[in-house]
Structure formats: structure tokens, C-alpha cells
PDB file of C-alpha atoms in Angstrom:
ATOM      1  CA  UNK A  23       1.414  -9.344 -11.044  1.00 52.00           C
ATOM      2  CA  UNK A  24      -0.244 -12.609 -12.192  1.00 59.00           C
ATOM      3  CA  UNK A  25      -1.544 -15.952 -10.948  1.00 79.00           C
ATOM      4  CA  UNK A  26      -1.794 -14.303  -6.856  1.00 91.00           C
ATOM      5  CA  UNK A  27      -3.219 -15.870  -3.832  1.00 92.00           C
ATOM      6  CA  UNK A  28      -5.899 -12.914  -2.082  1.00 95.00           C
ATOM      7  CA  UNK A  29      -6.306 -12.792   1.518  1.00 95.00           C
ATOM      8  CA  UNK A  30      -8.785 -11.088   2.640  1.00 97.00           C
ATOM      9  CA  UNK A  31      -8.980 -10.466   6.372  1.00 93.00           C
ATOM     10  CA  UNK A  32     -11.456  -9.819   9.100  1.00 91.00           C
ATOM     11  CA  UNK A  33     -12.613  -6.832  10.390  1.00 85.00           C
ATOM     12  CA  UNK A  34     -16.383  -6.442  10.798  1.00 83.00           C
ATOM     13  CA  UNK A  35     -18.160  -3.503   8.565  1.00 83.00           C
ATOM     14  CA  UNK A  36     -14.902  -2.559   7.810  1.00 88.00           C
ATOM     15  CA  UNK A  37     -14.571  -5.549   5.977  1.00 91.00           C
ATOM     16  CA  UNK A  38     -16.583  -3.439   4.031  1.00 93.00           C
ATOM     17  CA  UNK A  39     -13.119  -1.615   2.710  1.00 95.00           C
ATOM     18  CA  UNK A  40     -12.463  -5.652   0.904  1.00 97.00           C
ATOM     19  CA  UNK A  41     -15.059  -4.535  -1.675  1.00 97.00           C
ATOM     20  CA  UNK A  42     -13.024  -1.048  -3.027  1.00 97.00           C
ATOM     21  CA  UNK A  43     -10.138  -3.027  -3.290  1.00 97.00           C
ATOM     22  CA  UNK A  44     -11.532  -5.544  -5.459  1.00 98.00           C
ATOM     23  CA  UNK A  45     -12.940  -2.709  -7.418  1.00 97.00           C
ATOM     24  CA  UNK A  46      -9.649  -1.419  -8.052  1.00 97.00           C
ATOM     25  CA  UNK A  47      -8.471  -4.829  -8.985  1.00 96.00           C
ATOM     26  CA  UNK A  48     -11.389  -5.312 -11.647  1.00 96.00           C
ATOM     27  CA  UNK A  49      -9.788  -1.661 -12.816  1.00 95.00           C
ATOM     28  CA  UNK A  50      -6.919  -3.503 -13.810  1.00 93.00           C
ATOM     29  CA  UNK A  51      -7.867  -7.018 -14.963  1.00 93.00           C
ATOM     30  CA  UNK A  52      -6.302  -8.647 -11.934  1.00 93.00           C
ATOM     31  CA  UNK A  53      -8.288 -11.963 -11.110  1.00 93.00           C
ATOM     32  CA  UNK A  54      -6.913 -13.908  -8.006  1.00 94.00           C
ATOM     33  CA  UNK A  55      -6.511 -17.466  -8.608  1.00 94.00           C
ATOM     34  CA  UNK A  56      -7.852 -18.293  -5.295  1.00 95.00           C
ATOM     35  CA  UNK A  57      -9.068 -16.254  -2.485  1.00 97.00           C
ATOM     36  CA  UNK A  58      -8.691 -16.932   1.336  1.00 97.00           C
ATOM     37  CA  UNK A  59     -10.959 -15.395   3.909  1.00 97.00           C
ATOM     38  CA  UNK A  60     -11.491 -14.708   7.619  1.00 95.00           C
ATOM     39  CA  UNK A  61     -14.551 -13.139   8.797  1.00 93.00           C
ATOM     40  CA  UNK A  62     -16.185 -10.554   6.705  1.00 93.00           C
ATOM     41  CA  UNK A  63     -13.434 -11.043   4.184  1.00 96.00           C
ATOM     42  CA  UNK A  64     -15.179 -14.805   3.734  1.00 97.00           C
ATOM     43  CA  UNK A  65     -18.034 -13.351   3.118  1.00 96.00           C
ATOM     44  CA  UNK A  66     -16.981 -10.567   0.490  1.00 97.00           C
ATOM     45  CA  UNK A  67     -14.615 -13.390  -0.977  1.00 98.00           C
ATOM     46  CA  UNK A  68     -17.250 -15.933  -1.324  1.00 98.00           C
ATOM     47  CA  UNK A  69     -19.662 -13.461  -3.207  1.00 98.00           C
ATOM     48  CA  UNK A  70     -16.479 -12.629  -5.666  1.00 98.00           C
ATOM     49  CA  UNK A  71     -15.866 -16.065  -5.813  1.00 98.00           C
ATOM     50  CA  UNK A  72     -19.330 -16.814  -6.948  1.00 98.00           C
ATOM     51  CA  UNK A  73     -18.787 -14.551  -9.980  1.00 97.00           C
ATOM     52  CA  UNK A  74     -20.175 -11.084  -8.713  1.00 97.00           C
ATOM     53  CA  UNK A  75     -18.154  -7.893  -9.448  1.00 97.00           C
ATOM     54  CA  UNK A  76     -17.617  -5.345  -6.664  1.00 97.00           C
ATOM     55  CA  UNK A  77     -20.528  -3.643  -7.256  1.00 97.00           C
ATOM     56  CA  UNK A  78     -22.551  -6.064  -7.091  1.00 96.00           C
ATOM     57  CA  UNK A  79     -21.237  -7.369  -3.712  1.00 96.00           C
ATOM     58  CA  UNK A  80     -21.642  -3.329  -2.868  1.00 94.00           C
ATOM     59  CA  UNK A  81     -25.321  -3.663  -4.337  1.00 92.00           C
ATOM     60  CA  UNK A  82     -26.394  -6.890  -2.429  1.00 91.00           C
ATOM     61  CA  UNK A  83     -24.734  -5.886   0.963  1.00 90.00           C
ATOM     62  CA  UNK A  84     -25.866  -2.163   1.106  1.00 86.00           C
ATOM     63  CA  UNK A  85     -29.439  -3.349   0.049  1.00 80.00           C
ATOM     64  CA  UNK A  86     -29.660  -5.924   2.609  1.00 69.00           C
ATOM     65  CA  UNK A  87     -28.323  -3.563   5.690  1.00 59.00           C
ATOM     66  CA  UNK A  88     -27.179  -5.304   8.863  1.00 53.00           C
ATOM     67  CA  UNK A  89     -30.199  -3.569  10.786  1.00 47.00           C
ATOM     68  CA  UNK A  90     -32.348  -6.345   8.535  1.00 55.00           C
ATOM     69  CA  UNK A  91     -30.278  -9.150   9.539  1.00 57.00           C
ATOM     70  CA  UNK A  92     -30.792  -8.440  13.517  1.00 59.00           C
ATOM     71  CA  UNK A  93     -32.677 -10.717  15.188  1.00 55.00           C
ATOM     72  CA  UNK A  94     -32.096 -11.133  19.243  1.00 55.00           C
ATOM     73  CA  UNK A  95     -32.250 -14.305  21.079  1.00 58.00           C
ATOM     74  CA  UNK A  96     -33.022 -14.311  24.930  1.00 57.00           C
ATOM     75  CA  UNK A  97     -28.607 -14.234  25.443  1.00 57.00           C
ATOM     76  CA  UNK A  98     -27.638 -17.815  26.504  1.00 61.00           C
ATOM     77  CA  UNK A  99     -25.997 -18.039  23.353  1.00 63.00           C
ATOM     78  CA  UNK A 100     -25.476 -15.395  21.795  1.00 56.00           C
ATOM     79  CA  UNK A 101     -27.180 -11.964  21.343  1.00 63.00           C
ATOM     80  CA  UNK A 102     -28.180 -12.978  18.038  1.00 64.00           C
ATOM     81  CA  UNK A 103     -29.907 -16.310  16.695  1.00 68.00           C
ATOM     82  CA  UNK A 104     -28.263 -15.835  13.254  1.00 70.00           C
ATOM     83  CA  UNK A 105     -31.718 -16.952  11.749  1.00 82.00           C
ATOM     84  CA  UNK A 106     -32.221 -13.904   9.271  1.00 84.00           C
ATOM     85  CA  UNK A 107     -28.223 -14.701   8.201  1.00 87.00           C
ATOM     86  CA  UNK A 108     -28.644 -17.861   7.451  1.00 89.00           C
ATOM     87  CA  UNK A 109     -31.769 -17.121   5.242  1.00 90.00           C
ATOM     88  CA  UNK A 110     -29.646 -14.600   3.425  1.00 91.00           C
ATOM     89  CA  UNK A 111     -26.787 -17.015   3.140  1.00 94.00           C
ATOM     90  CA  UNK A 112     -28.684 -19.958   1.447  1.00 95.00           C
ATOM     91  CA  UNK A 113     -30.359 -17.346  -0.523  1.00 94.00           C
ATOM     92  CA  UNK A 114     -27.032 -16.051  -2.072  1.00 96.00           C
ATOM     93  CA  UNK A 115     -24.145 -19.034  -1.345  1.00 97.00           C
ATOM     94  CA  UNK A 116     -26.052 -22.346  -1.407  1.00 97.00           C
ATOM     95  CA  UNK A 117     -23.427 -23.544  -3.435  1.00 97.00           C
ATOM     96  CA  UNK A 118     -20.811 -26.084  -3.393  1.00 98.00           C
ATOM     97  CA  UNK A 119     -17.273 -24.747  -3.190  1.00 98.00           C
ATOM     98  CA  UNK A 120     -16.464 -27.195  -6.354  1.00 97.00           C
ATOM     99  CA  UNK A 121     -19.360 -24.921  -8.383  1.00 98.00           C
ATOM    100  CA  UNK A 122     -17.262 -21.133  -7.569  1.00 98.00           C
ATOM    101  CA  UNK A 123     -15.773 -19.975 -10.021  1.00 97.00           C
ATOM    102  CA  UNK A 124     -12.896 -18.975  -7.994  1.00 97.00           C
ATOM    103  CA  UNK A 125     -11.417 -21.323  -5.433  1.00 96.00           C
ATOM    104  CA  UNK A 126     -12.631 -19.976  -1.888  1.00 98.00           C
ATOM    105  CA  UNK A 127     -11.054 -21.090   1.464  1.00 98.00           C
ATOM    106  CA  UNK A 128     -12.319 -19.816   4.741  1.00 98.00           C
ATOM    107  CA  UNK A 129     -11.750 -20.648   8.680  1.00 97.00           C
ATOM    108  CA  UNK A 130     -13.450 -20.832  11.518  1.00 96.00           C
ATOM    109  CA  UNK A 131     -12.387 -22.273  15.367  1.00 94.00           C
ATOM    110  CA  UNK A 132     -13.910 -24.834  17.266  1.00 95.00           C
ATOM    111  CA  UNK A 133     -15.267 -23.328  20.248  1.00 90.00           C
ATOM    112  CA  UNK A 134     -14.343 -27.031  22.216  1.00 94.00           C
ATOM    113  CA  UNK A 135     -11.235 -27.301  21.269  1.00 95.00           C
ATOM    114  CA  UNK A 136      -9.815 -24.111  20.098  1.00 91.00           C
ATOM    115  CA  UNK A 137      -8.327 -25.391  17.159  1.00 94.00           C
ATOM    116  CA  UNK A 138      -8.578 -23.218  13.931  1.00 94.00           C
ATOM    117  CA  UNK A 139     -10.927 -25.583  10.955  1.00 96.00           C
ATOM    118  CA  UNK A 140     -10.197 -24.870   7.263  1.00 97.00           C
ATOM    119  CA  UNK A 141     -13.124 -24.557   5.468  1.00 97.00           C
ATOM    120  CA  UNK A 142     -13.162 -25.469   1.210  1.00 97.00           C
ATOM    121  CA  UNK A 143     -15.490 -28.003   0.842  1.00 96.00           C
ATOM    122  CA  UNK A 144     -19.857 -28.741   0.922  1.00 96.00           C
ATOM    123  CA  UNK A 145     -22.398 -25.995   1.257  1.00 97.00           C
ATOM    124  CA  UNK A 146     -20.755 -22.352   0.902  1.00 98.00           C
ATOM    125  CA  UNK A 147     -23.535 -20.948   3.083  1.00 97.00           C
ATOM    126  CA  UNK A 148     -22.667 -23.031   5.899  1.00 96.00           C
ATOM    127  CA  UNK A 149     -18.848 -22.066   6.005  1.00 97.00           C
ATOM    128  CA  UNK A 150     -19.829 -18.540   5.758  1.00 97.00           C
ATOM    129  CA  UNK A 151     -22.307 -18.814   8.582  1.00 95.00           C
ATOM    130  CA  UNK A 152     -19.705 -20.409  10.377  1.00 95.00           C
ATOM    131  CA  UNK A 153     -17.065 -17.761  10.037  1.00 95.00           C
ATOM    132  CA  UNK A 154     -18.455 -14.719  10.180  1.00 92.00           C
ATOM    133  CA  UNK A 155     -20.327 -16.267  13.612  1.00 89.00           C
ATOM    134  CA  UNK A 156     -18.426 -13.322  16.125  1.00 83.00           C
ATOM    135  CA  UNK A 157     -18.281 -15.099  19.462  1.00 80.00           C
ATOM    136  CA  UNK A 158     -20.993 -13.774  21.858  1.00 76.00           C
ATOM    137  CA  UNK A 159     -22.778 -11.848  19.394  1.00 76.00           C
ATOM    138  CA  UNK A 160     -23.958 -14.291  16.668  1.00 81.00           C
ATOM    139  CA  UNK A 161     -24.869 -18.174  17.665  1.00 83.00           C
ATOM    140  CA  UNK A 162     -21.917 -20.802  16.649  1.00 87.00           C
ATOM    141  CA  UNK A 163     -22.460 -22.995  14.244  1.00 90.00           C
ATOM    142  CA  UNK A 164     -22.549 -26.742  14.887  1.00 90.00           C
ATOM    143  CA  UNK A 165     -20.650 -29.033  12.373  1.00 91.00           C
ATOM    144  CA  UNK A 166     -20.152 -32.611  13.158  1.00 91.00           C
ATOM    145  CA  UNK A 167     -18.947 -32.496  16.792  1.00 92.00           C
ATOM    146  CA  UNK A 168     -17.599 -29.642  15.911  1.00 95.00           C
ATOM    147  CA  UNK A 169     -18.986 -25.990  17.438  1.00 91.00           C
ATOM    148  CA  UNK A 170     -17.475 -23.323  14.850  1.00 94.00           C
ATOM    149  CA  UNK A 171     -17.336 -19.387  15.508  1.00 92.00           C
ATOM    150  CA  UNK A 172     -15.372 -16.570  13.436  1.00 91.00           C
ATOM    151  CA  UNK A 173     -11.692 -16.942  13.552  1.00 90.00           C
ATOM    152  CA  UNK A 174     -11.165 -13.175  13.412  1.00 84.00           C
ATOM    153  CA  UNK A 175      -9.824 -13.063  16.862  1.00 81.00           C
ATOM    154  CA  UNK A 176      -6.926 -16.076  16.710  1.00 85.00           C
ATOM    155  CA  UNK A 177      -6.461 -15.695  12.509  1.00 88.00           C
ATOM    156  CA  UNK A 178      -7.669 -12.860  10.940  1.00 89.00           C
ATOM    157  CA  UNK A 179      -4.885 -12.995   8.315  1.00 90.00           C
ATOM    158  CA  UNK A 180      -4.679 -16.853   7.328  1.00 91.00           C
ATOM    159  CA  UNK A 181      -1.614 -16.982   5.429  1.00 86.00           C
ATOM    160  CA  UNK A 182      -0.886 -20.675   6.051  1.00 85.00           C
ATOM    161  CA  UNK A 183      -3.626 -21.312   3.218  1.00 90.00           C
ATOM    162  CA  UNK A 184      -2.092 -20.038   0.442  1.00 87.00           C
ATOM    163  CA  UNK A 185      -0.621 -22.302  -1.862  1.00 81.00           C
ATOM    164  CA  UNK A 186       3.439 -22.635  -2.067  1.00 71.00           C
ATOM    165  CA  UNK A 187       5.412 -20.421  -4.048  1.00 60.00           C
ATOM    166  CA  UNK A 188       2.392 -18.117  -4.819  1.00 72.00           C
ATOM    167  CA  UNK A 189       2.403 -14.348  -5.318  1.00 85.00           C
ATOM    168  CA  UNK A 190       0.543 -12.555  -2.506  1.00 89.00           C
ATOM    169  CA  UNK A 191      -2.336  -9.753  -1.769  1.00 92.00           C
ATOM    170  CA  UNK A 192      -3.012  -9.902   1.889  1.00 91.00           C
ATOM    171  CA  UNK A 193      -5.556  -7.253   2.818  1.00 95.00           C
ATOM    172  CA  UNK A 194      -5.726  -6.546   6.618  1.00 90.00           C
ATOM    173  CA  UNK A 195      -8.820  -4.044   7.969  1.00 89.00           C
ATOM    174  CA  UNK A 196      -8.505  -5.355  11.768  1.00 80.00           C
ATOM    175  CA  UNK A 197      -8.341  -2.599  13.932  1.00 68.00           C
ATOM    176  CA  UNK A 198      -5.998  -0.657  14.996  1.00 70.00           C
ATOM    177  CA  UNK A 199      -5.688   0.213  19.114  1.00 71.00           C
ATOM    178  CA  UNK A 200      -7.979   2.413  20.488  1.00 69.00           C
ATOM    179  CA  UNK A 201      -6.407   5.887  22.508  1.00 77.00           C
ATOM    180  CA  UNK A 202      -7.081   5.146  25.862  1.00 77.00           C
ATOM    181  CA  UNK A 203      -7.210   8.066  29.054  1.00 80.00           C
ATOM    182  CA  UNK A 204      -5.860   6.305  32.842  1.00 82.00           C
ATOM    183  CA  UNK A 205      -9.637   5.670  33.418  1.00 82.00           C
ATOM    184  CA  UNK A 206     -11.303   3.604  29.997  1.00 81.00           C
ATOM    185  CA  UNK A 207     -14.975   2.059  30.329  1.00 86.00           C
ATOM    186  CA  UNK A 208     -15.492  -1.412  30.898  1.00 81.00           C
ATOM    187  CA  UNK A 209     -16.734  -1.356  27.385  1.00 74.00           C
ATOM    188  CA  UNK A 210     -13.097   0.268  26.272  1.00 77.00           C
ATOM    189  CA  UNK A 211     -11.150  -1.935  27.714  1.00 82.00           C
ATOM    190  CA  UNK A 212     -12.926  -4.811  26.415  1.00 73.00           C
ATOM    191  CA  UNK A 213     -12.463  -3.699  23.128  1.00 70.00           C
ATOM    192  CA  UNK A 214      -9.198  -2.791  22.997  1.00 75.00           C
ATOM    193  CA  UNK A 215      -8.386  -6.371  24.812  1.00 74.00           C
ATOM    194  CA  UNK A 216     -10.118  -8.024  21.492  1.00 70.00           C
ATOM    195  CA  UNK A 217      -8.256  -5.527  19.354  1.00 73.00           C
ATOM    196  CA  UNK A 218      -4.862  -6.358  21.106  1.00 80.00           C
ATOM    197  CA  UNK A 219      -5.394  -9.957  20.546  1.00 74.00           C
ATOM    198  CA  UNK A 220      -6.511  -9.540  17.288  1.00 71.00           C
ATOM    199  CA  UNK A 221      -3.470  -7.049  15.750  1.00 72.00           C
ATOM    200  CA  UNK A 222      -0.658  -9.484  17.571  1.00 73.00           C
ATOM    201  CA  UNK A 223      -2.376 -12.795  15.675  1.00 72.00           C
ATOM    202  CA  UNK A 224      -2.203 -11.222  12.508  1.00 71.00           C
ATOM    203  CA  UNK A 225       1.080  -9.604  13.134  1.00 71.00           C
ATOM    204  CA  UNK A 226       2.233 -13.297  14.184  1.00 70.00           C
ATOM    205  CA  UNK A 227       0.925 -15.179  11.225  1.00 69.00           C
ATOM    206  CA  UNK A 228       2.272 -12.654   8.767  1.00 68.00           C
ATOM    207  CA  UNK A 229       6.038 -12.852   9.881  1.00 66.00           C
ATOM    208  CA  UNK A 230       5.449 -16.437  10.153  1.00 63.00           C
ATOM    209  CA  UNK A 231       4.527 -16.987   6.828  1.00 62.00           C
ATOM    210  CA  UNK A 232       6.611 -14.266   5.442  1.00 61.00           C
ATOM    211  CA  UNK A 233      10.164 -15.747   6.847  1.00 57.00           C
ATOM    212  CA  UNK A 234       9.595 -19.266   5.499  1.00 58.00           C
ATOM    213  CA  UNK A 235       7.508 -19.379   2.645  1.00 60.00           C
ATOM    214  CA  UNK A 236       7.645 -16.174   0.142  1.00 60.00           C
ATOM    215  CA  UNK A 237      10.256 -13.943  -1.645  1.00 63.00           C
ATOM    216  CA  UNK A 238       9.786 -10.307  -0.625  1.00 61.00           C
ATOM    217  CA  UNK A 239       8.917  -9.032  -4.061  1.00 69.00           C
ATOM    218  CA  UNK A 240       6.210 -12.013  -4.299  1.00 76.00           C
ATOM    219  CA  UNK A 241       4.286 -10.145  -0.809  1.00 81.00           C
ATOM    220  CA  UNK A 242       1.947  -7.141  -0.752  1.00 86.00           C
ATOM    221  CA  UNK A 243       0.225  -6.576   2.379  1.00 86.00           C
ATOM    222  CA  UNK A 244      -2.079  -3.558   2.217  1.00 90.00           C
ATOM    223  CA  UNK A 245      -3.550  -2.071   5.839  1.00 87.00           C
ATOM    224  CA  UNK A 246      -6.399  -0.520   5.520  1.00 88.00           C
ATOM    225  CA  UNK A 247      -6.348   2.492   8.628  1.00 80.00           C
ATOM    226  CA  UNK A 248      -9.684   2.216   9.460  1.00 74.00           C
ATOM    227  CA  UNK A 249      -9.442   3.646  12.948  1.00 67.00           C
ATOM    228  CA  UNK A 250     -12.544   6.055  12.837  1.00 70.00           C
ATOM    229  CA  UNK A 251     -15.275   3.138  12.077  1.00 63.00           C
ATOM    230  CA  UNK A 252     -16.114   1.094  14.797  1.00 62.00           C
ATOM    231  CA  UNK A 253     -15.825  -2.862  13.557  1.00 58.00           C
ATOM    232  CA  UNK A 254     -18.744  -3.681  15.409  1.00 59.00           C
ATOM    233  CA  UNK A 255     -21.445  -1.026  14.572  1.00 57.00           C
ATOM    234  CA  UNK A 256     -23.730  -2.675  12.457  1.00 58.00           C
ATOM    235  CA  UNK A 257     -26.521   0.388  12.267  1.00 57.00           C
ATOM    236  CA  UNK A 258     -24.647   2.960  10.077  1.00 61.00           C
ATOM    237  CA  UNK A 259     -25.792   5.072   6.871  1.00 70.00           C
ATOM    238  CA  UNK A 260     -25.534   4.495   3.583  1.00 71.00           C
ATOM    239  CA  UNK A 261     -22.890   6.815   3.083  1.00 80.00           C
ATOM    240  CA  UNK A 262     -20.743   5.674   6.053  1.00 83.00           C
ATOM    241  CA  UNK A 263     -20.801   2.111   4.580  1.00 83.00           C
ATOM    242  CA  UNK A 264     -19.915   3.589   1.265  1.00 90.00           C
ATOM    243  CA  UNK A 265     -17.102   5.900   3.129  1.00 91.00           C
ATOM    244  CA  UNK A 266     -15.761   2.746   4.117  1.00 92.00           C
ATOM    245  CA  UNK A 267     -16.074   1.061   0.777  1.00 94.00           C
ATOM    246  CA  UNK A 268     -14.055   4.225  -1.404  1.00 95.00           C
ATOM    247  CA  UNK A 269     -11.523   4.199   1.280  1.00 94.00           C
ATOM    248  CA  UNK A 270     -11.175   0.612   0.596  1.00 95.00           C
ATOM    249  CA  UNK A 271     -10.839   1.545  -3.055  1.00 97.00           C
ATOM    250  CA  UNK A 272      -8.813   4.459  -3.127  1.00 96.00           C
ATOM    251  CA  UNK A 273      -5.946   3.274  -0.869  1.00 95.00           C
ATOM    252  CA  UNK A 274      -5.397  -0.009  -3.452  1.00 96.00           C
ATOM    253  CA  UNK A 275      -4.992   2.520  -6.042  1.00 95.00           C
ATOM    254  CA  UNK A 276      -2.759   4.526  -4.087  1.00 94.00           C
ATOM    255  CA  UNK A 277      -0.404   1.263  -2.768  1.00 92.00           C
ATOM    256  CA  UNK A 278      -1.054  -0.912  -5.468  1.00 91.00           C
ATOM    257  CA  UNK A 279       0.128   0.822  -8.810  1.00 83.00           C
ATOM    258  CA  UNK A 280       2.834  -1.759  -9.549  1.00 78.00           C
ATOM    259  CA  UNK A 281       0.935  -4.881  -8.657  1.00 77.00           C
ATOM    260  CA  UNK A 282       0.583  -6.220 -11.930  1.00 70.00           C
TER     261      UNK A 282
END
């Protein structure tokens, strides 16, 4: 399959997974013709549309570790400032989207509003800040009157961004619901409440799209089960990041042998 759109969806460190598929799709000469992220899969997408391979991206993000990104703010705004992100950011992505080498489109929501913002245009950094910003944990991101945070919890599959008529790749990591007992922690149920909301948006936007816009045989959607990793656990090994990563990897080969 030639000339596809790539979505690649949100999911925290298991967006990690986004970087074995892409290595599987170097495997076989497939280049998207643009790529559309939420989340972590803006992130991984913008680095790929920059012009790095996947292990590269694998390379950068391993060597950079989440634990080195962490830095707390006193929690009126978020546990995080985001400070030591947006350092690595304009270190890596202070770009223009009209210099990628791969057309990138991301989104965010506005935090006043609640209205979802595409993202393709000025400073790459900025839009990745702004969408990979999880709500609580990592300061929004102000932009015009505008106060963005990651979309992953209202669209973490953006369909409505790919172009008409295009083949599709939509690659979904969110996570899947957590096995509950009658009596589940505060902390349970407040993560499978984010889960729940987040598996019915992307179940939403990918019938929507799917009924109106695209020809079966033109629409691969690839879900990543990536129940056993926790989206939100930033302090892992090494080899749990790269667990994630060859699962990633070895599922696209698996699913995708006739996507060419």
C-alpha cells in the first residue's frame, strides 16, 4: 500500500509501541505521506517527520529517560512545570512544520472552551509541548487566548485529519480497561474512568470516520494490547521501554504483511 495517511495515537509510554511499528515500516520501504498525531504519537511522529529513523527516535527517547524530564511544581497547576520538556523540545523540534520533511498534524484542546485545536503550522516544539501536556500532570500550554492540554482523553485517534480519499494506518495503544474486584482504590477507579473515556472517543471517531469517508480495503487499524504497562509510569527500565518498543514492532509484522 502506497501514498497512506499514519495516525498515530495516544497512549503515554506506550506510545512507546509507535516506534516498532515504524521500524517495521522502514523494513518495507513504506513512507507515510503525512502523519497525524495525538499525544505521544505527536511526539514520535514529529521526530519521524523531522527525518529520524526508528532507531533513532528509540536512541534519543531511551537516552533522555522520562525520570530526566521530571521536574515538580508546588501543584496549582500541574504536578509538573514542563520546564525540562520544553528544553528538550526546542532542542530537538524547533522547527517550522513547513521545514519537516513529512507533513505533521497534531491536536490539542483548549482547556476554556473544550474545543479540540489542530495543530500544522509555526514552531514544532510548541505544538508538541502542547499535546503531549496530560491534564493535571504537565502545565498547559498558553497559545493566543488559547490554554492547550493533550487531546488524548477526547481524540486519541484523530481521523478527521486525514486527507479525503486517502489510504489509512491508524495505530491505537490507548488502554484497554483495567479488571476491577467490587471494592477498586480511589486511584483504580480514577483510572479506569480516564480509560473508559478514552477507549469510547476513539471507538467513536473511528466508526465515524470509517462510515463516511473510506473504502474498507483503504483502512488498517492496528491495536496494540498493551494491557500490562501502565500508560502513566514514567520511571521504568531500559528493557521495559524496549519490551514495549519490540511489541510495537513485532505485532506490525504480524498484522501488517499485506500492507503494501
Amino acid at each position: 500500500m502506497k501514498n497512506f495517511s499514519l495516525i498515530l495515537g495516544s497512549g503515554g509510554v506506550k506510545g512507546l509501541a509507535h516506534i516498532g511499528v515504524l521500524r517495521y515500516l522502514e523494513e518495507i520501504n513504506l513512507k507515510p505521506e503525512v502523519i497525524i498525531g495525538s499525544s505521544a504519537g505527536s511526539l514520535i511522529g514529529a521526530l519521524k517527520a523531522k527525518g529520524l529513523d526508528s532507531r533513532e527516535i528509540q536512541e534519543l527517547l531511551l537516552t533522555s529517560r522520562s525520570l530526566k524530564l521530571l521536574d515538580f511544581s508546588n501543584f496549582k497547576e500541574s504536578i509538573m512545570h514542563g520546564k525540562k520538556i520544553n528544553a528538550f523540545l526546542e532542542k530537538h523540534l524547533n522547527l517550522d512544520f513547513d521545514e519537516l520533511k513529512i507533513p505533521l498534524i497534531v491536536n490539542a484542546v483548549d482547556l476554556k472552551t473544550g474545543k479540540e485545536v489542530k495543530l500544522n503550522k509555526g514552531l514544532v516544539c510548541e505544538a508538541i509541548r502542547a499535546s503531549i501536556s496530560i491534564p493535571g500532570v504537565v502545565k498547559p500550554v498558553k497559545r493566543d487566548d488559547m490554554l492547550l492540554v493533550d487531546a488524548g482523553f477526547t481524540d486519541p485517534l484523530p481521523f478527521q485529519y486525514v486527507p479525503r480519499s486517502k489510504k489509512v494506518l491508524a495505530v491505537d495503544v490507548s488502554s484497554s480497561l483495567l479488571k476491577l474486584d467490587d471494592n477498586p482504590s480511589i486511584i483504580a477507579i480514577l483510572r479506569q474512568s480516564f480509560y473508559i473515556t478514552q477507549n469510547n472517543a476513539a471507538t467513536r471517531t473511528k466508526k465515524l470516520y470509517f462510515s463516511s469517508n473510506l473504502a474498507p480495503e483503504n483502512f488498517k487499524y492496528l491495536k496494540l494490547d498493551l494491557s500490562k504497562h501502565d500508560m502513566l509510569n514514567f520511571i521504568q527500565k531500559d528493557e521495559d521501554y524496549k519490551q514495549i518498543i519490540s511489541y510495537g514492532y513485532e505485532t506490525a509484522k504480524k498484522e501488517l504483511k499485506s500492507f503494501k
